[in-house]
XYZ file of C-alpha atoms in Angstrom:
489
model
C 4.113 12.653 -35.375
C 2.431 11.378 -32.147
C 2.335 13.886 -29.340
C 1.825 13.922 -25.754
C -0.978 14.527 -24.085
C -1.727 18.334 -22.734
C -2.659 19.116 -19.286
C -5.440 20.461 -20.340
C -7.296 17.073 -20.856
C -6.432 16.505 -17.385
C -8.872 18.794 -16.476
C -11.125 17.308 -18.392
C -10.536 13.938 -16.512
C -10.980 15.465 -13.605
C -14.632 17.041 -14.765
C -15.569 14.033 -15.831
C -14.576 11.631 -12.733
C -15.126 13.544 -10.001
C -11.102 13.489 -9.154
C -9.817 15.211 -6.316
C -6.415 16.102 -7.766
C -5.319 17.946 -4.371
C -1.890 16.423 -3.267
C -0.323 15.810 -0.128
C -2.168 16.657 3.421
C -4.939 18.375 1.295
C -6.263 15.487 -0.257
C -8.965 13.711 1.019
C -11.018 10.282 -0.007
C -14.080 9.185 2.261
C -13.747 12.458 3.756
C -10.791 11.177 5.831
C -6.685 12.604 5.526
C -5.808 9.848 2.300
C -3.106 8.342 4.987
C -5.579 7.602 7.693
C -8.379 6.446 5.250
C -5.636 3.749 3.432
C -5.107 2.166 6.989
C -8.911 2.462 7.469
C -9.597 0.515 4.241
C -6.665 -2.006 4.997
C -8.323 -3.131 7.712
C -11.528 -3.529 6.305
C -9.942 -5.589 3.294
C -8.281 -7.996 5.441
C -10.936 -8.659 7.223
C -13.687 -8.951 4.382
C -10.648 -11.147 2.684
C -10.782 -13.708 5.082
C -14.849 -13.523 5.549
C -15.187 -14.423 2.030
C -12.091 -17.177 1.652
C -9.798 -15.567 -0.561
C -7.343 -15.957 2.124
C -7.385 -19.238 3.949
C -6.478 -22.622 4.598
C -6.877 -23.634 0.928
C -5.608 -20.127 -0.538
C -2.821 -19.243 2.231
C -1.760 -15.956 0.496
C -3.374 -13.709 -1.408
C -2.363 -9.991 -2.729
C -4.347 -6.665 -2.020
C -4.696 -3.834 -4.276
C -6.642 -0.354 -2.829
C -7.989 0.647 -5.946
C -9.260 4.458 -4.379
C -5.258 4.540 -3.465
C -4.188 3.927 -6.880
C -6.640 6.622 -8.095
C -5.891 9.181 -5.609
C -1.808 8.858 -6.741
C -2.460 9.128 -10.369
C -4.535 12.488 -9.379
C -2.067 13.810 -7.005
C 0.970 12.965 -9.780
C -1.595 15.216 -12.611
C -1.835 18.035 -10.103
C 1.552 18.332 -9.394
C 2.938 18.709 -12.823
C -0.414 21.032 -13.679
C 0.547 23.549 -11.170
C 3.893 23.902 -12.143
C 3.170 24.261 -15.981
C 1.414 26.536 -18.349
C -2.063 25.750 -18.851
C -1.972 23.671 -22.489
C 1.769 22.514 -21.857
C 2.024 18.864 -23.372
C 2.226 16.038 -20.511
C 2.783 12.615 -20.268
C 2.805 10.387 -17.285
C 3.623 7.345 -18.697
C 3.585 4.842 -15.358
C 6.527 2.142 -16.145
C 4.603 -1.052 -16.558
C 7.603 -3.012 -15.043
C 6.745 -1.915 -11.504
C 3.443 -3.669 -11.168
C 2.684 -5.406 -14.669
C -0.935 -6.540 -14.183
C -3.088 -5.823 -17.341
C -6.181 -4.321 -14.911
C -4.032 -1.835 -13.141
C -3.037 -0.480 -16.337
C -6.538 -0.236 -17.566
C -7.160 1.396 -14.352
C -4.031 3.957 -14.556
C -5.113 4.904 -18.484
C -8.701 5.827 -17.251
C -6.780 8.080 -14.719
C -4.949 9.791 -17.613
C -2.031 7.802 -17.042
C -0.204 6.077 -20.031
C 3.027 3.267 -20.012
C 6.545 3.298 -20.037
C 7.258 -0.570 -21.543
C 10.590 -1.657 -21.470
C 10.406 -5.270 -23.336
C 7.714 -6.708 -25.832
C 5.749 -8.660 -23.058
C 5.207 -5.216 -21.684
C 4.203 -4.003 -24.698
C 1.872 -5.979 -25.326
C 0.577 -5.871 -21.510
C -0.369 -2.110 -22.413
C -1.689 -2.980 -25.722
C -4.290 -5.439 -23.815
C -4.872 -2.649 -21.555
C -6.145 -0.895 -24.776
C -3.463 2.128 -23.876
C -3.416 4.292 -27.083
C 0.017 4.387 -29.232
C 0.576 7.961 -28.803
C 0.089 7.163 -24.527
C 3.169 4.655 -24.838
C 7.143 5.396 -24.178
C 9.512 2.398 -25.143
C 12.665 2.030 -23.394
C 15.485 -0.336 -22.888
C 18.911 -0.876 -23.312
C 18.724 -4.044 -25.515
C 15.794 -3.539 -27.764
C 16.193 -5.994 -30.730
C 15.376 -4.842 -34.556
C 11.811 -6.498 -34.618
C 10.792 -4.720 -31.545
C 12.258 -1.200 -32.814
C 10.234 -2.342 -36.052
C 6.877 -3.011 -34.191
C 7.039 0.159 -32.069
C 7.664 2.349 -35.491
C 5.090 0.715 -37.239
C 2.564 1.439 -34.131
C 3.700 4.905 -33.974
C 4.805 4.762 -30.591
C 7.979 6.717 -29.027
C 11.188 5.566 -28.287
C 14.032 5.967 -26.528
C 17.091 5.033 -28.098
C 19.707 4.215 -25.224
C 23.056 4.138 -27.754
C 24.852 4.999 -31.024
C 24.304 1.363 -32.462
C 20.830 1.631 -31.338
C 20.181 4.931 -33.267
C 22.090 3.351 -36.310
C 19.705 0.690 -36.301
C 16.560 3.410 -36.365
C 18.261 5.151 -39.266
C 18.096 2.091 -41.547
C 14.287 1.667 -40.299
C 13.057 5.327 -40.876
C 15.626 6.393 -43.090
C 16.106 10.666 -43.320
C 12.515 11.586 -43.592
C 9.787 12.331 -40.939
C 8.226 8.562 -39.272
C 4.723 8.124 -37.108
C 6.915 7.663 -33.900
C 8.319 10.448 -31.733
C 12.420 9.429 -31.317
C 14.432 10.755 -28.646
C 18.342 9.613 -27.134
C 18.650 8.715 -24.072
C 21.827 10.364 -21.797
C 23.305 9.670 -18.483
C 24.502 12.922 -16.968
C 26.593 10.761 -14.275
C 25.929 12.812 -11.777
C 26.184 10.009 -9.058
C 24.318 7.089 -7.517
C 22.002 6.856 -4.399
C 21.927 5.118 -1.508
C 21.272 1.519 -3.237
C 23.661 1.080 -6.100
C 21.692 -0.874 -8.200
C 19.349 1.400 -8.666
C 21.239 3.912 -9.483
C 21.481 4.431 -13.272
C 23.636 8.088 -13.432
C 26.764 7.050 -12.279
C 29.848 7.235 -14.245
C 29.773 3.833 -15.073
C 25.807 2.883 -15.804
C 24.833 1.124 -18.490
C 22.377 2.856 -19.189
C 22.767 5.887 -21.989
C 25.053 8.051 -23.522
C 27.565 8.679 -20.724
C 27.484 12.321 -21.170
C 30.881 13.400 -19.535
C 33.201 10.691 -21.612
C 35.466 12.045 -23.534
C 33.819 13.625 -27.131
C 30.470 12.292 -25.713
C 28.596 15.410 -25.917
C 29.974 16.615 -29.317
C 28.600 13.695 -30.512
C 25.048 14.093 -28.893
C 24.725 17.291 -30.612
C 25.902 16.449 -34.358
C 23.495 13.029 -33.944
C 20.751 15.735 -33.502
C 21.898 18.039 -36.202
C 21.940 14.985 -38.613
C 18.716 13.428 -37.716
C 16.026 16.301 -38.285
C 13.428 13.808 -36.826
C 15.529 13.575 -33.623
C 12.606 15.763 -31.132
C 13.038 14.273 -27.277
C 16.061 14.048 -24.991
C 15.374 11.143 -21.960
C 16.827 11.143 -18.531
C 15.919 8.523 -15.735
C 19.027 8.719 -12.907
C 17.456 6.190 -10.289
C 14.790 5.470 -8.206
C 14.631 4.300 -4.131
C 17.412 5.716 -2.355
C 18.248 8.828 -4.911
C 17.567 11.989 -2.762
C 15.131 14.463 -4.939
C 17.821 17.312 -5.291
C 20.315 14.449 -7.235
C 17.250 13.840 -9.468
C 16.482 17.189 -9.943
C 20.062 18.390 -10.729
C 20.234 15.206 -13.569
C 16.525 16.830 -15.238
C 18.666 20.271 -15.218
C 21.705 18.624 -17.296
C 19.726 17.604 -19.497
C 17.714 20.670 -19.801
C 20.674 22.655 -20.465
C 21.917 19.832 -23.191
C 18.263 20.522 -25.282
C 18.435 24.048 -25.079
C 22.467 23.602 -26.634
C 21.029 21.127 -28.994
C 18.825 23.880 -30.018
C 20.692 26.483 -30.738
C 23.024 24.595 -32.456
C 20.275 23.949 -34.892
C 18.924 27.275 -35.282
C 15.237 26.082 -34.389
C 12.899 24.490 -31.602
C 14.089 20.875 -33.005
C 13.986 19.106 -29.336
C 10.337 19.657 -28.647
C 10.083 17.375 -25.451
C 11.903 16.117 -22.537
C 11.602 13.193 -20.724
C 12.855 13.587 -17.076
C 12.026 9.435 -16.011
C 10.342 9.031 -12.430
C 12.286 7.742 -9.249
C 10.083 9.219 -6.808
C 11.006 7.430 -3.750
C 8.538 5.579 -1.333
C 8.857 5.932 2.288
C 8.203 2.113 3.879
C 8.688 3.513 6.902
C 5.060 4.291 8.135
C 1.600 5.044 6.507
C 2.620 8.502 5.291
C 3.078 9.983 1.538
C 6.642 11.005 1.683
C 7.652 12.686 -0.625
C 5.137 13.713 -2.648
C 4.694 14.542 -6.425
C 4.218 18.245 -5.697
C 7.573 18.314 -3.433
C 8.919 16.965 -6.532
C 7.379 19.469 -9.000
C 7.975 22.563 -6.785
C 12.025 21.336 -6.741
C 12.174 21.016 -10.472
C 10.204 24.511 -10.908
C 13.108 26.056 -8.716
C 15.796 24.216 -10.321
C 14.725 24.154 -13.423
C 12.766 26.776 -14.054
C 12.924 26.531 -18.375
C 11.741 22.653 -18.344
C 8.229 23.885 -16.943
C 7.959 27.262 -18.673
C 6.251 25.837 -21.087
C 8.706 25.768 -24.018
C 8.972 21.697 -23.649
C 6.529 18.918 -23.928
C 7.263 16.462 -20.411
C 6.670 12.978 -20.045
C 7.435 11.211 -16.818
C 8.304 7.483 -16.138
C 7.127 7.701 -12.706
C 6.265 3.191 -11.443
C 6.720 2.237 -7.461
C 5.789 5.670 -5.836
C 1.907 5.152 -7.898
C 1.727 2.009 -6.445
C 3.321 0.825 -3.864
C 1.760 2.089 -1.245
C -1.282 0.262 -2.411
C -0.647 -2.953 -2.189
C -0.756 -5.252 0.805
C 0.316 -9.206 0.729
C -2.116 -11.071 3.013
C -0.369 -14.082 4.532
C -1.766 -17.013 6.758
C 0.648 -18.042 9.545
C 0.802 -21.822 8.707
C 2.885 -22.914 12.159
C 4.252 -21.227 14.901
C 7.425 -22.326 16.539
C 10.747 -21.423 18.484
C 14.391 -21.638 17.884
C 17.375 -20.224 20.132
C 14.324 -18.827 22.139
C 12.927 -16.732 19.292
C 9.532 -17.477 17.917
C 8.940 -18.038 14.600
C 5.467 -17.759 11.918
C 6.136 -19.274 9.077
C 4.211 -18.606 6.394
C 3.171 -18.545 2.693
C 5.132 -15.328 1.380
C 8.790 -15.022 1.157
C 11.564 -14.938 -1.566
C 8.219 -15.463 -4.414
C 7.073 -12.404 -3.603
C 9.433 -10.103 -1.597
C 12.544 -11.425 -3.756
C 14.549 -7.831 -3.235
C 13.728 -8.031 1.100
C 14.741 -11.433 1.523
C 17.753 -11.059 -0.218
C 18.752 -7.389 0.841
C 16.806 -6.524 3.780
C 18.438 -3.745 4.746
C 17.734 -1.877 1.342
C 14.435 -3.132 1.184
C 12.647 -3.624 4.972
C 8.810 -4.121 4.828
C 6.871 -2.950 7.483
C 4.337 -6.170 8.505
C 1.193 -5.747 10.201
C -0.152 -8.913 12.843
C -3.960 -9.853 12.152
C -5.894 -12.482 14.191
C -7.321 -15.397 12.275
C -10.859 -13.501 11.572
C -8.578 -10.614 10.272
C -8.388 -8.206 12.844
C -5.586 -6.358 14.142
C -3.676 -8.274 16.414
C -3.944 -7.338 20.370
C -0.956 -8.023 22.578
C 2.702 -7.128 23.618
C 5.024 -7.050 21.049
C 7.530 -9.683 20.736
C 10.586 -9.680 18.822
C 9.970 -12.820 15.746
C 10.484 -13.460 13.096
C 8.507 -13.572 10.271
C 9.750 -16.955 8.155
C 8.732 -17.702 4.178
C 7.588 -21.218 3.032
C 11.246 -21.139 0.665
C 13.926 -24.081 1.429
C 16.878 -21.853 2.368
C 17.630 -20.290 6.002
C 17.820 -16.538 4.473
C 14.065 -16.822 3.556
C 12.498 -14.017 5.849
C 10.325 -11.234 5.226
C 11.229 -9.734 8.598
C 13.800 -11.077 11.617
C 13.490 -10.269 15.376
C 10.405 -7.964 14.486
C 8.829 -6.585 17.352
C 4.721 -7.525 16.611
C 2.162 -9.397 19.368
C 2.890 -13.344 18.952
C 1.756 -15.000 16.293
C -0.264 -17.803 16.270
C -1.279 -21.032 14.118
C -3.705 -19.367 12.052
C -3.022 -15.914 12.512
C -2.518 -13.287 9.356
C 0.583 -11.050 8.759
C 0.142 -8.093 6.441
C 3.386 -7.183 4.388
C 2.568 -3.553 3.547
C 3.468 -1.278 1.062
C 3.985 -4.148 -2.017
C 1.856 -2.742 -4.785
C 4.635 -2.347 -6.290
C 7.636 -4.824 -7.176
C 6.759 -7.492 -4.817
C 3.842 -10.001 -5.559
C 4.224 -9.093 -9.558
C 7.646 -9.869 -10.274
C 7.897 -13.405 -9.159
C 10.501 -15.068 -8.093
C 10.012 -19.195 -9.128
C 11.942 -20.785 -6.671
C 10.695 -23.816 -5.323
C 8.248 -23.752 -8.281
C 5.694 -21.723 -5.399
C 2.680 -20.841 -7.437
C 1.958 -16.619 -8.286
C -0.688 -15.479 -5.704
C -3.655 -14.654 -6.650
C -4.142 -10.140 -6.176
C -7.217 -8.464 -5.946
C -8.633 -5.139 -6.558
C -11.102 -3.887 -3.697
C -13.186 -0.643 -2.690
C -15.059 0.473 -0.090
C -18.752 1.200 -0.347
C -19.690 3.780 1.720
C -21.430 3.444 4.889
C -25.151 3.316 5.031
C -25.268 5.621 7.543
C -23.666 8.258 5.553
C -21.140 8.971 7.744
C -17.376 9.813 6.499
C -15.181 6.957 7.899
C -15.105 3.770 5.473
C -16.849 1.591 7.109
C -19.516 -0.606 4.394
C -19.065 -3.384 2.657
C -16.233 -4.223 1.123
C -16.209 -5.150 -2.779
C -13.144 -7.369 -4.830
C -12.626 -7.679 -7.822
C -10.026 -10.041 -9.228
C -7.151 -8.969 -10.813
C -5.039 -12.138 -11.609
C -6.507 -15.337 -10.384
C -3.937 -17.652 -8.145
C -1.570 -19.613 -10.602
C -2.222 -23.557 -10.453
C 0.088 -26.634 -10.270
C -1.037 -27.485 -13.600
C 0.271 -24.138 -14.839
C 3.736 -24.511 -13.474
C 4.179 -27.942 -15.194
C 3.292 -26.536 -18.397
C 5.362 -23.407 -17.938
C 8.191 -25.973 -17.402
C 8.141 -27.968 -20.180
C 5.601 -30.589 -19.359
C 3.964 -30.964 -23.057
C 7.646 -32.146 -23.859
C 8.532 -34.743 -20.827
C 9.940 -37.018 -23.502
C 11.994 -34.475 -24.942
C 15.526 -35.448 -24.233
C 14.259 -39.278 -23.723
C 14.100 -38.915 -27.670
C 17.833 -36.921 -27.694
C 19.463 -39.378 -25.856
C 17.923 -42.692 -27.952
C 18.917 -41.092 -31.232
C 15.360 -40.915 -32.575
C-alpha cells in the first residue's frame, strides 16, 4: 500500500536545496523580513515586465508569479508540521491543484516536497504532467465517476471516498482483499460554517461527506470500517477563507476522536492516517503572512494533542494560503474617464480573472497597487476611483471608489495577492482570452548587497491564449454542424 511521505525526507530537501524552513517573522529570503522582500521583488517585476513587453499595448494584461514566494511557503508549511511531530512521523502536504492549476507550479511545489490534492481527471492528469509520483497524490470529490475511481486504483493513488454509494462502488473495484491505493471516508463533523457560506463545507447541511451527527450516521462509519479491513484514512476539510483556525481545529479533533473509536472497535491500529484538509486563510488585507502555518500547527498540537503524537500518518490539503500571496495581475489602464464626478481606469482584468471580487466584493476585496506607465509606483494624492474591467456589464469592477493617485491613459494597476484562484480559473465571458502568467526571480545584486535589487529573470508559465484558440474551444472545426441538422443531411 502507498504511504505518505515522512518528515524526515523533508530534511533531506532542505539539505539538499538550501531551504530556509523558518516560518513567520524568522524567515528571511535576500536577507530581507520575507514580507518586505515580496513588495521589494513586486516592484522590480512590474517594472522589468513592462521593460521587456510582456505587459503593453499589444499584451494589456499579464499575470505574475514570485517564484522565491512560492518556495519560501512550501518551506514554512514543512516546518510547521515538523516541529509539531515526531521525527519519522509520515507527512503529506498534498497542495490542492484546484487553487492555481498551472502544470509548472506544480512541478515547482513537488521539488519543494509538496505533492497534489486533484479533485477531477483534468487535475489528475495536470499532476501526472507535473511528473508528481502516485504515492504524492490525494483524490477527492464528491462526484467521482467509476472510470476515474478505476484509473486512480490502478495508479495506486489514494482516495477519498465522500459517501456510502461511493464506497459501494470501491468494493466492487477492489473487492475484500488488500489494493495498491490507500482508501479513506470522508466525514463532515458539522461543526458550523465561516464567515462566507460557500466555503464552508462542515455545516449541517454540506454536501460534502458523511454528515456525522445525522441520525445512525456514526454507527455506520464505524461498521463500514470494521467490514472493510483495507479501510486505513479518515478525511476532514471544514472550509477555507473566512473559517477562524479554532473552528478548523475543533473539526481535525472530531475526527481524531472518531479514528481512535474506529480503532478500538477493531481491536488494532486499522486507521493508520488522517487527513485534516487545509483552509488556512489568507489575509488580503496588507503585505503580511497572517496566519501562518506554525500558528496553525501550534493550535492543533494544543487541541489535538494525539493527531501529532506520532501515532497517525497526516496529509494536508492546504491550496490558496501557498499561493496566493504570490501572485500579482499586471493590468494596463486602457482609458481614463469620469462619471457622476468619479474617475474611472478601465482596464484589461475584471470578471476573467477576479470572477469571485467582481461578483462578491465584499467577501473577496483585492488590494490594487497604482504603477506609472514605465512601472513604477505611482506618486500622487489618492483619489477615490474606481478601478473598471474590459467585461460588458456595469458590476464589472475589481475595486469601486478606491482611494489610489489618479490613473492615467497608460498607467498600470497591480491586483495583488491572486496567485491563487484568480487569473487560473477563468471566467469566459465575453470570450476575453486567458492571460498569459509568468514565473520570475530576482538575481542578486552585483554589489552583493542584501536588498533585491539585479536583474530580473521570467520564465513563462502559460503563454497568453489566442483568438484562434477560443474559436476552436467553441466549436469552430464544426461551424456547419447544425447547418447539416437543420437540412436533414
Amino acid at each position: 500500500m502507498a504511504s505518505v511521505q515522512h518528515n524526515s525526507r523533508n530534511t533531506d530537501h532542505d539539505a539538499r536545496h538550501g531551504a530556509d524552513t523558518r516560518t513567520g517573522a524568522d524567515a528571511r529570503t535576500d536577507g530581507t523580513d520575507p514580507r518586505t522582500g515580496a513588495a521589494a521583488r513586486r516592484d522590480l517585476a512590474v517594472r522589468a515586465a513592462v521593460a521587456q513587453g510582456l505587459v503593453s499595448e499589444a499584451e494589456p494584461v499579464v499575470a505574475l508569479l514570485d517564484v522565491a514566494g512560492i518556495r519560501l511557503s512550501a518551506a514554512a508549511l514543512r516546518a510547521a508540521f515538523d516541529e509539531v511531530t515526531p521525527p519519522g512521523t509520515p507527512v503529506l502536504h498534498a497542495f490542492a491543484v484546484k487553487a492555481t492549476a498551472l502544470v509548472p507550479v506544480l512541478r515547482l511545489l513537488d521539488e519543494e516536497g509538496i505533492g497534489a490534492e486533484v479533485a477531477s481527471p483534468g487535475e489528475l492528469a495536470l499532476a501526472r504532467a507535473a511528473g508528481i509520483r502516485a504515492e504524492r497524490i490525494v483524490l477527492d470529490s464528491p462526484a467521482k465517476t467509476t472510470a476515474e475511481l478505476r484509473e486512480a486504483i490502478a495508479l495506486g493513488i489514494a482516495v477519498n471516498a465522500d459517501n456510502p454509494q461511493e464506497l459501494d462502488r470501491i468494493d466492487a473495484l477492489v473487492g475484500r482483499g488488500p489494493a495498491a491505493s490507500p482508501f479513506g471516508l470522508r466525514v463532515n463533523p458539522q461543526i458550523g460554517g465561516g464567515a462566507i457560506g460557500a466555503l464552508s463545507t462542515a455545516t449541517a447541511t454540506s454536501k460534502f461527506g458523511v454528515a456525522l451527527r445525522d441520525e445512525g450516521a456514526r454507527a455506520w462509519v464505524v461498521r463500514a470500517y470494521l467490514d472493510r479491513p483495507w479501510l486505513s484514512r479518515l478525511h476532514t476539510h471544514s472550509g477555507s477563507q473566512g473559517l477562524p483556525l479554532e473552528l478548523m481545529a475543533r473539526g481535525v479533533r472530531e475526527v481524531h476522536g472518531l479514528a481512535e473509536e474506529i480503532n478500538a472497535a477493531a481491536g488494532r491500529r486499522q486507521i493508520d492516517t488522517i487527513d485534516i484538509g487545509g483552509g488556512l486563510p489568507v489575509n488580503f488585507a496588507s503585505d503580511e503572512v497572517t496566519p501562518t502555518y506554525a500558528e496553525y500547527a501550534r493550535l492543533l498540537k494544543d487541541t489535538v494533542p494525539g493527531l501529532l503524537d506520532g501515532r497517525y500518518g497526516l496529509v494536508t490539503e492546504f491550496g490558496r494560503s501557498l499561493l496566493a500571496k504570490h501572485g500579482t495581475v499586471l493590468a494596463r489602464v486602457e482609458y481614463a474617464k469620469s462619471a457622476g464626478g468619479r474617475p474611472i481606469a478601465v482596464t484589461h482584468a475584471g470578471s476573467q480573472i477576479a470572477t469571485r471580487t467582481v461578483y462578491n466584493p465584499a467577501s473577496w476585496p483585492l488590494r490594487i497597487a497604482a504603477y506609472d506607465a514605465e512601472g513604477r509606483p505611482k506618486p500622487g494624492p489618492d483619489v477615490a476611483q474606481d478601478i473598471a474591467g474590459p467585461a460588458c456589464f456595469a458590476g464589472d469592477l475589481l475595486a469601486e471608489n478606491r482611494p489610489l493617485p489618479l490613473l492615467e491613459q497608460g498607467d498600470l494597476v497591480a491586483a495583488l495577492d491572486t496567485g491563487a484562484y484568480y487569473f487560473t480559473n477563468h471566467y469566459a465571458y465575453n470570450s476575453l482570452v486567458r492571460p498569459g502568467v509568468q514565473g520570475f526571480t530576482v538575481l542578486p545584486r552585483d554589489d552583493g548587497g542584501a536588498e533585491p535589487g539585479g536583474a530580473v529573470r521570467f520564465m513563462t508559465v502559460r503563454a497568453p491564449q489566442t483568438a484562434d484558440e477560443i474559436v476552436v474551444e467553441s466549436g469552430g472545426a464544426y461551424a456547419d454542424a447544425l447547418l447539416q441538422g437543420a437540412s436533414g443531411t
